[in-house]
Every structure is written in C-alpha cells, then in structure tokens.
Amino acid sequence: MEFEEIPKRRKIQDFFPEEPPRPRRRTRIEETKQKRHKVDTYLDDADWQSLQRYCEEADEKPSVLLRRLLRQFLKEEKG
C-alpha cells in the first residue's frame, strides 16, 4: 500500500462582523471585536506565495485583501 503525499497548506484567519445586535454589557473587549465570525482559508504553497507577492506589491495584509475580495464577490452575486 502506497501513501500519497498530501501537499502542505497555509491557513489565513479572518473575522467578519455578525448581524444581530447583542445586549450592551461592560467588557474590556471592544464592541466591534466582539461581533465577529471566524473564517479559515487554506492555500497550497503556490497560491500562498502568489498571495504574498501580490500583498507585498499592493502593501496590503492578506486578511484585508481576502475580506475585500469576499465582499466584492458577494455584492456581485446579489446584484
């Protein structure tokens, strides 16, 4: 039996605001940071390197870029 080598993948974590309001309480964490959903994106090495090159040229974080692209995609799907 041969084992197939699985390519390594890199993970990018991002957070998105949630819609329903929460009751107001006193906390040490900012309200904007409390209303987030976690999204994990896995990329193989080739895609990761391409993303890193683009982000360096555009001077933008990978999480910010993915968030912007996701919002753009969802707006196009709605319209």
Coordinates of C-alpha atoms in Angstrom, one line a residue:
M1 CA 0.0 0.0 0.0
E2 CA 1.4 3.4 -1.0
F3 CA 0.8 6.6 0.8
E4 CA 0.1 9.7 -1.2
E5 CA 1.9 12.8 0.0
I6 CA -0.6 15.5 0.8
P7 CA 0.6 19.0 -0.1
K8 CA 1.0 21.4 2.8
R9 CA -1.5 24.2 3.1
R10 CA -1.2 27.5 4.8
K11 CA -4.1 29.0 6.8
I12 CA -5.3 32.6 6.9
Q13 CA -7.7 33.5 9.6
D14 CA -10.1 36.4 9.2
F15 CA -13.1 37.8 11.1
F16 CA -16.4 39.2 9.8
P17 CA -19.0 41.2 11.7
E18 CA -22.2 39.4 12.6
E19 CA -25.6 41.0 12.0
P20 CA -27.8 40.6 15.2
P21 CA -27.2 43.1 17.9
R22 CA -26.1 41.9 21.4
P23 CA -27.3 43.3 24.7
R24 CA -24.9 46.0 25.9
R25 CA -22.6 45.0 28.8
R26 CA -19.4 46.4 30.3
T27 CA -16.4 44.5 28.9
R28 CA -12.8 45.1 28.3
I29 CA -13.0 44.0 24.6
E30 CA -14.2 46.5 22.1
E31 CA -17.7 46.0 20.8
T32 CA -16.6 45.9 17.2
K33 CA -14.2 43.0 18.0
Q34 CA -17.0 41.1 19.8
K35 CA -19.2 40.9 16.7
R36 CA -17.0 38.7 14.5
H37 CA -17.2 35.3 12.8
K38 CA -14.1 33.3 12.2
V39 CA -13.3 32.2 8.7
D40 CA -10.3 29.9 7.9
T41 CA -8.9 29.9 4.4
Y42 CA -6.4 27.2 3.4
L43 CA -4.0 27.7 0.5
D44 CA -1.4 25.4 -1.0
D45 CA 2.2 26.7 -1.3
A46 CA 1.9 28.1 -4.8
D47 CA -1.3 30.1 -4.1
W48 CA 0.2 31.3 -0.8
Q49 CA 3.3 32.6 -2.5
S50 CA 1.3 34.3 -5.2
L51 CA -0.9 35.9 -2.5
Q52 CA 2.2 37.1 -0.5
R53 CA 3.8 38.6 -3.7
Y54 CA 0.6 40.5 -4.5
C55 CA 0.2 41.7 -0.9
E56 CA 3.8 43.0 -0.8
E57 CA 3.3 44.8 -4.1
A58 CA -0.1 46.3 -3.0
D59 CA 1.2 46.9 0.5
E60 CA -1.9 45.2 2.0
K61 CA -2.4 42.4 4.5
P62 CA -3.7 39.0 3.2
S63 CA -6.7 39.1 5.6
V64 CA -7.7 42.5 4.4
L65 CA -7.3 41.5 0.8
L66 CA -9.4 38.4 1.2
R67 CA -12.1 40.3 3.2
R68 CA -12.3 42.9 0.4
L69 CA -12.5 40.2 -2.4
L70 CA -15.1 38.3 -0.5
R71 CA -17.3 41.4 0.0
Q72 CA -16.9 42.3 -3.7
F73 CA -17.9 38.7 -4.8
L74 CA -21.0 38.7 -2.5
K75 CA -22.1 42.1 -3.9
E76 CA -21.8 40.8 -7.5
E77 CA -23.8 37.7 -6.6
K78 CA -26.6 39.8 -5.0
G79 CA -26.8 42.2 -7.9

